Amino acid sequence: MTDPALYTLIISVAAALLAYIALWSGLQTFNTNPTNRFMRIWFKLALYYAAYTMPIWAVLLVVVWSSELTPMLAQLSWAIVLTSVLLMGLYFYTVIVQPNRLRLEHHAVDLDLSTPLKVAVLADLRIGIYGGKPRHIRKLVATINALSADAVLITGDWLYYPSADLVGQLMLFKGVNKPVYTVMSTSDLRYQSMNTTKQGQPLLEDTLASTFDVLDISYIGQQCTSLPIKCSGANKERSVEQRLNTKNSDKHIVRKRFVGDDPIVAILCGWQDIPKPSTETEGKNTAEKAVFGSEIANATNPVIILASRFDSISDLPKSLQPRPLLIAGAAKNIQKNIWLAQKQKNIERSSQQSTLLSNSRMGKQRGLYQHASAQIFVSSGIGTRGLPFRLYRPTIDVLTIR
């Protein structure tokens, strides 16, 4: 016999949960300041916040089934109920717990440096509706600060429907105690243009480029800078104008961020994406890439190239000696391009891979590859896009470049 009080309580709790999911995801959708795709963002956020309620739904299901409050659920077998509870627990784990289980993976790369250089590589941050919560960024910053790395390299893909207060959402990155260098991906550049009027004025006060300035992050799209040996010490960090150390030293002036008088170990260049160039700008972009590629070819120090896309290798000068190191992220389209390149035998997977890397879900895409024009390291990534769940742990790749 149905207990009216228990039945009323369960219905009230279920209604409250549904109201929470619908209303809170709607409010957070407005917070992202979407110019379009409002319903799509609302649906994704509803799935995200529903994950927080999964433990309560699991308890309600067991109570209703065991008490036979509804005939439909009472007819379910214990195996179906147990499977449903396990699926709810799995969804809660992959959406809420897994994205916060940050891990480090260490790799060694030979680039013939005069002094070994250690860099932390972050890919696919996807700050926005899923990632970028204060607890996520605090843990990320604390993990980076505890590393004995010389610099932090971020391959782009910063944003995934971020809030209107971009500086506020990213302000915790200002606590990183190491030099940070980044490029923008096509999605980052698309976000910049999406929030710009026809007169070129930003719709939002905070754009990604202006946020980098506030956070002391060095944006190196289509330019180069020199990497120091150490990122901390008794000498105070300062920023000066310095010429790129190339054979033709009068070609390119960049802003160099360094500590004290540490000697130059390597040249770091940002290879910037150019989203869907028009016919008018295509020739100009090709000429700019040719000039920039010439500067990389003339560098007297080993070159590290930071790019958001794996297929940036096709734009690099051929037969560079010594071969540079290209560092890119492992976004979905990049994984497809890697598979095609391996099928066409344009690249080969390096045999020097760790056991942990080989056994991971992303083992077929991320890691070190050998190409005729460059060595390529594909980082595994941190953020979440598309549906809110994450099947593998977010990873910071720490490269010891020798």
XYZ file of C-alpha atoms in Angstrom:
402
model
C 0.000 0.000 0.000
C 1.327 3.434 -0.908
C 2.387 5.682 1.974
C 0.874 9.094 1.078
C 3.390 11.060 3.149
C 6.384 9.258 1.624
C 4.902 9.577 -1.859
C 4.350 13.315 -1.400
C 7.889 13.763 -0.066
C 9.445 11.951 -3.022
C 7.380 13.899 -5.554
C 8.355 17.178 -3.848
C 12.064 16.290 -3.858
C 11.929 15.244 -7.530
C 10.149 18.476 -8.487
C 12.705 20.524 -6.551
C 15.566 18.760 -8.345
C 14.036 19.383 -11.770
C 13.382 23.023 -10.901
C 16.984 23.435 -9.738
C 18.346 21.946 -12.963
C 16.102 24.026 -15.231
C 16.386 27.360 -13.417
C 20.066 27.260 -12.477
C 21.178 26.132 -15.932
C 19.037 28.931 -17.395
C 20.659 31.548 -15.173
C 24.123 30.264 -16.035
C 23.218 30.388 -19.736
C 22.506 34.101 -19.398
C 25.841 34.451 -17.566
C 27.704 33.185 -20.635
C 26.294 36.166 -22.570
C 25.546 34.071 -25.669
C 24.954 35.938 -28.915
C 23.396 32.798 -30.396
C 22.758 29.108 -29.619
C 20.967 29.946 -26.369
C 18.989 26.688 -26.275
C 22.047 24.592 -27.091
C 24.019 26.107 -24.219
C 21.033 25.751 -21.881
C 20.694 22.058 -22.783
C 24.398 21.395 -22.169
C 24.292 23.196 -18.838
C 21.154 21.260 -17.849
C 23.067 18.018 -18.478
C 25.997 19.377 -16.477
C 24.016 20.438 -13.410
C 21.913 17.277 -13.559
C 25.095 15.383 -12.713
C 25.191 17.058 -9.298
C 21.761 15.569 -8.526
C 22.585 11.980 -9.559
C 23.215 10.683 -5.988
C 19.799 11.969 -4.899
C 18.074 10.463 -7.945
C 19.744 7.131 -7.161
C 18.426 7.192 -3.586
C 14.939 8.132 -4.784
C 14.937 5.271 -7.293
C 15.904 2.706 -4.647
C 13.325 4.033 -2.163
C 10.496 4.060 -4.718
C 11.388 0.581 -6.005
C 11.790 -1.016 -2.582
C 8.610 0.631 -1.230
C 6.607 -0.176 -4.390
C 5.270 3.362 -4.515
C 4.584 3.195 -8.256
C 3.500 0.065 -10.164
C 5.823 0.742 -13.104
C 9.009 0.930 -11.006
C 7.884 -1.879 -8.728
C 7.958 -4.280 -11.703
C 11.657 -3.622 -12.362
C 14.109 -6.355 -11.460
C 16.895 -5.737 -8.956
C 19.457 -6.065 -11.792
C 17.877 -3.168 -13.725
C 17.725 -1.014 -10.600
C 21.336 -1.788 -9.720
C 22.464 -1.021 -13.288
C 20.573 2.287 -13.208
C 22.199 3.258 -9.905
C 25.652 2.370 -11.253
C 25.062 4.431 -14.407
C 24.004 7.409 -12.296
C 27.134 7.017 -10.205
C 29.286 6.769 -13.345
C 27.733 9.922 -14.785
C 28.345 11.788 -11.530
C 31.963 10.582 -11.506
C 32.780 11.496 -15.116
C 31.179 14.957 -14.891
C 32.035 16.103 -11.350
C 34.976 14.030 -10.087
C 37.057 13.124 -13.145
C 37.670 16.705 -14.418
C 39.251 17.561 -11.061
C 41.629 14.552 -10.974
C 44.543 16.458 -12.474
C 47.690 14.450 -13.157
C 51.226 15.023 -14.424
C 52.993 13.085 -17.151
C 56.711 13.507 -17.729
C 58.391 13.153 -21.121
C 61.921 13.615 -22.450
C 62.655 15.229 -25.831
C 66.077 15.573 -27.480
C 66.593 18.956 -29.161
C 70.357 19.394 -28.691
C 70.062 22.217 -26.142
C 73.101 23.594 -24.380
C 71.244 23.307 -21.067
C 68.167 21.148 -20.356
C 64.901 23.060 -20.313
C 61.750 21.940 -18.514
C 58.368 23.247 -19.631
C 54.805 22.482 -18.544
C 52.413 22.111 -21.473
C 48.678 22.805 -21.099
C 46.253 22.127 -23.940
C 42.522 22.602 -24.482
C 41.723 24.478 -21.264
C 38.114 25.124 -22.402
C 37.335 27.695 -19.723
C 33.594 28.248 -19.741
C 30.394 26.406 -18.952
C 32.090 23.212 -17.688
C 35.642 24.145 -16.766
C 37.089 27.248 -15.215
C 35.394 26.856 -11.864
C 37.508 28.414 -9.074
C 38.242 24.983 -7.576
C 39.551 23.765 -10.947
C 41.783 26.768 -11.590
C 43.117 26.846 -8.003
C 44.205 23.218 -8.266
C 45.686 23.823 -11.714
C 47.675 26.863 -10.530
C 48.853 25.095 -7.356
C 50.045 22.099 -9.409
C 51.922 24.335 -11.845
C 53.522 26.365 -9.053
C 54.807 23.187 -7.377
C 56.641 22.137 -10.563
C 60.306 22.938 -11.074
C 59.600 24.126 -14.610
C 61.170 27.012 -16.512
C 58.013 28.082 -18.328
C 54.376 27.218 -18.984
C 53.241 26.776 -22.593
C 49.515 26.868 -23.442
C 48.518 25.681 -26.907
C 45.264 27.647 -27.163
C 41.627 26.554 -27.041
C 41.203 28.695 -23.947
C 37.443 29.184 -24.128
C 34.228 27.226 -24.353
C 31.263 29.585 -23.871
C 32.928 31.616 -21.099
C 31.197 34.112 -18.845
C 30.910 37.770 -19.789
C 33.406 38.637 -17.014
C 36.364 36.961 -18.692
C 39.028 38.655 -16.545
C 37.176 37.700 -13.387
C 36.863 34.082 -14.471
C 40.561 33.804 -15.346
C 42.006 36.036 -12.620
C 43.330 33.077 -10.598
C 45.835 32.438 -13.422
C 47.627 35.559 -12.225
C 48.921 33.440 -9.333
C 51.157 31.327 -11.609
C 54.765 31.872 -10.492
C 56.353 31.041 -13.860
C 56.458 32.760 -17.258
C 53.387 31.788 -19.285
C 53.350 31.815 -23.105
C 50.335 31.100 -25.288
C 48.848 31.208 -28.770
C 45.187 31.397 -29.761
C 43.289 28.674 -31.560
C 40.735 29.291 -34.295
C 37.940 28.973 -31.723
C 39.645 31.619 -29.551
C 39.940 33.946 -32.545
C 36.329 33.227 -33.459
C 35.293 34.243 -29.953
C 37.236 37.479 -30.390
C 35.472 38.295 -33.666
C 32.064 37.156 -32.385
C 32.230 39.785 -29.654
C 33.266 42.609 -31.965
C 31.003 45.109 -33.685
C 31.246 46.054 -37.360
C 33.175 49.154 -36.277
C 35.820 46.954 -34.654
C 34.820 47.800 -31.091
C 34.391 44.890 -28.642
C 30.879 44.178 -27.394
C 32.357 43.043 -24.087
C 34.781 45.026 -22.000
C 37.043 41.998 -21.645
C 38.430 40.265 -24.729
C 40.848 37.377 -24.571
C 43.749 39.508 -25.824
C 43.163 42.192 -23.179
C 42.786 39.478 -20.528
C 46.260 38.155 -21.355
C 47.677 41.614 -20.636
C 45.951 41.758 -17.249
C 47.121 38.255 -16.294
C 50.765 38.827 -17.401
C 50.477 36.061 -19.994
C 52.704 36.492 -23.024
C 50.756 36.083 -26.257
C 53.240 35.041 -28.954
C 51.073 34.559 -32.026
C 53.272 34.885 -35.132
C 56.281 36.082 -33.145
C 59.242 34.659 -31.248
C 60.867 35.119 -27.872
C 63.791 33.566 -26.033
C 63.446 31.062 -23.217
C 65.639 31.414 -20.097
C 67.222 28.637 -18.083
C 65.481 29.569 -14.843
C 62.108 31.104 -14.103
C 62.747 32.008 -10.475
C 65.611 33.215 -8.347
C 67.050 36.220 -6.566
C 66.868 38.439 -9.627
C 63.604 40.235 -10.180
C 61.625 39.426 -13.302
C 61.575 42.172 -15.898
C 60.398 42.685 -19.460
C 62.450 44.324 -22.189
C 62.493 44.667 -25.941
C 64.945 42.300 -27.592
C 65.675 41.279 -31.140
C 65.126 37.709 -32.173
C 68.498 35.960 -32.100
C 68.744 35.024 -35.759
C 71.426 35.176 -38.374
C 69.657 38.244 -39.775
C 69.281 40.024 -36.428
C 67.479 43.078 -37.799
C 64.360 41.227 -38.919
C 61.989 40.871 -36.009
C 61.605 42.682 -32.703
C 59.683 40.957 -29.923
C 59.001 41.377 -26.247
C 61.132 39.097 -24.118
C 60.144 38.066 -20.611
C 63.004 36.725 -18.553
C 64.723 36.662 -15.185
C 68.047 38.286 -14.520
C 70.744 37.666 -17.097
C 70.064 34.008 -17.837
C 71.534 33.008 -21.220
C 69.258 32.069 -24.104
C 68.685 28.326 -24.354
C 66.046 28.130 -27.090
C 63.834 30.302 -29.266
C 60.091 29.947 -28.646
C 57.868 30.852 -31.598
C 54.090 30.997 -31.730
C 52.547 29.680 -34.950
C 49.159 31.371 -35.023
C 46.019 29.913 -36.582
C 44.297 32.025 -39.233
C 40.583 31.106 -39.421
C 39.136 30.808 -42.949
C 41.026 33.596 -44.735
C 39.200 35.473 -47.473
C 40.562 35.762 -50.989
C 41.849 39.249 -50.213
C 43.790 38.203 -47.107
C 44.908 34.754 -48.202
C 47.889 36.061 -50.173
C 48.929 38.356 -47.326
C 48.729 35.519 -44.783
C 50.792 33.259 -47.033
C 53.473 35.951 -47.367
C 53.533 36.538 -43.591
C 53.932 32.817 -42.959
C 56.779 32.669 -45.462
C 58.612 35.541 -43.752
C 58.039 34.047 -40.318
C 59.185 30.629 -41.522
C 62.351 32.209 -42.862
C 63.088 33.711 -39.448
C 62.641 30.300 -37.820
C 64.996 28.776 -40.378
C 67.626 31.440 -39.613
C 67.515 31.085 -35.832
C 70.917 30.336 -34.308
C 69.396 28.590 -31.250
C 67.180 25.493 -31.270
C 63.551 26.423 -31.979
C 60.412 25.368 -30.108
C 57.157 26.148 -31.936
C 53.915 26.516 -30.006
C 50.757 25.923 -32.058
C 47.174 24.917 -31.428
C 46.966 22.676 -34.486
C 48.996 19.610 -35.316
C 48.721 20.264 -39.050
C 50.648 23.542 -38.672
C 53.572 21.326 -39.660
C 52.468 21.657 -43.308
C 53.246 25.402 -43.247
C 56.747 25.065 -41.818
C 59.859 25.350 -43.990
C 61.124 21.990 -45.184
C 64.488 20.454 -44.236
C 65.111 22.607 -41.156
C 68.348 21.669 -39.420
C 68.268 21.071 -36.578
C 64.614 20.112 -36.672
C 62.461 22.274 -34.383
C 60.070 20.915 -31.789
C 56.391 21.604 -32.539
C 54.102 21.481 -29.482
C 50.348 21.247 -30.163
C 47.132 20.192 -28.454
C 45.059 17.056 -29.020
C 41.715 18.498 -30.046
C 39.239 16.265 -31.858
C 40.133 17.449 -35.372
C 43.831 17.108 -34.525
C 43.345 13.436 -33.576
C 41.786 12.831 -37.011
C 44.661 14.621 -38.768
C 47.229 12.575 -36.853
C 45.497 9.353 -37.869
C 45.479 10.428 -41.528
C 49.144 11.467 -41.376
C 50.122 8.120 -39.872
C 48.122 6.302 -42.551
C 49.950 8.265 -45.250
C 53.259 7.588 -43.443
C 54.036 11.307 -43.131
C 54.877 10.889 -39.454
C 56.063 8.081 -37.208
C 55.303 7.567 -33.536
C 58.384 7.819 -31.385
C 59.306 4.471 -29.842
C 60.371 6.169 -26.593
C 56.966 6.319 -24.889
C 56.181 5.694 -21.250
C 54.064 2.693 -20.223
C 51.458 5.010 -18.746
C 51.168 6.874 -22.041
C 50.858 3.720 -24.115
C 48.084 2.330 -21.927
C 45.998 5.504 -21.791
C 42.858 6.171 -23.827
C 44.597 8.959 -25.723
C 47.735 6.891 -26.255
C 47.152 6.653 -30.008
C 47.026 10.437 -30.456
C 49.170 12.186 -27.877
C 52.883 11.873 -27.365
C 56.013 12.439 -29.437
C 56.069 11.996 -33.228
C 58.862 12.232 -35.762
C 58.360 14.196 -38.997
C 60.794 15.160 -41.716
C 60.368 18.869 -40.882
C 60.105 18.709 -37.088
C 59.579 16.699 -33.973
C 55.942 16.969 -32.865
C 54.640 16.653 -29.330
C 50.864 16.423 -28.948
C 49.585 17.256 -25.471
C 46.559 15.441 -24.110
C 44.521 18.360 -22.779
C 42.641 19.454 -19.689
C 39.216 20.866 -20.516
C 35.846 19.435 -21.543
C 33.731 20.334 -24.561
C 30.604 18.955 -26.205
C 28.824 16.778 -23.654
C 29.888 17.477 -20.061
C 31.402 14.128 -19.100
C 35.105 13.281 -19.323
C 36.336 9.699 -19.738
C 40.036 10.295 -19.050
C 41.906 12.403 -16.537
C 43.022 15.957 -17.353
C 46.777 15.997 -17.808
C 49.622 18.485 -17.617
C 52.520 17.271 -19.784
C 55.941 18.160 -18.392
C 58.639 18.093 -21.077
C 62.321 17.849 -20.229
C 63.920 19.160 -23.417
C 67.588 18.254 -23.660
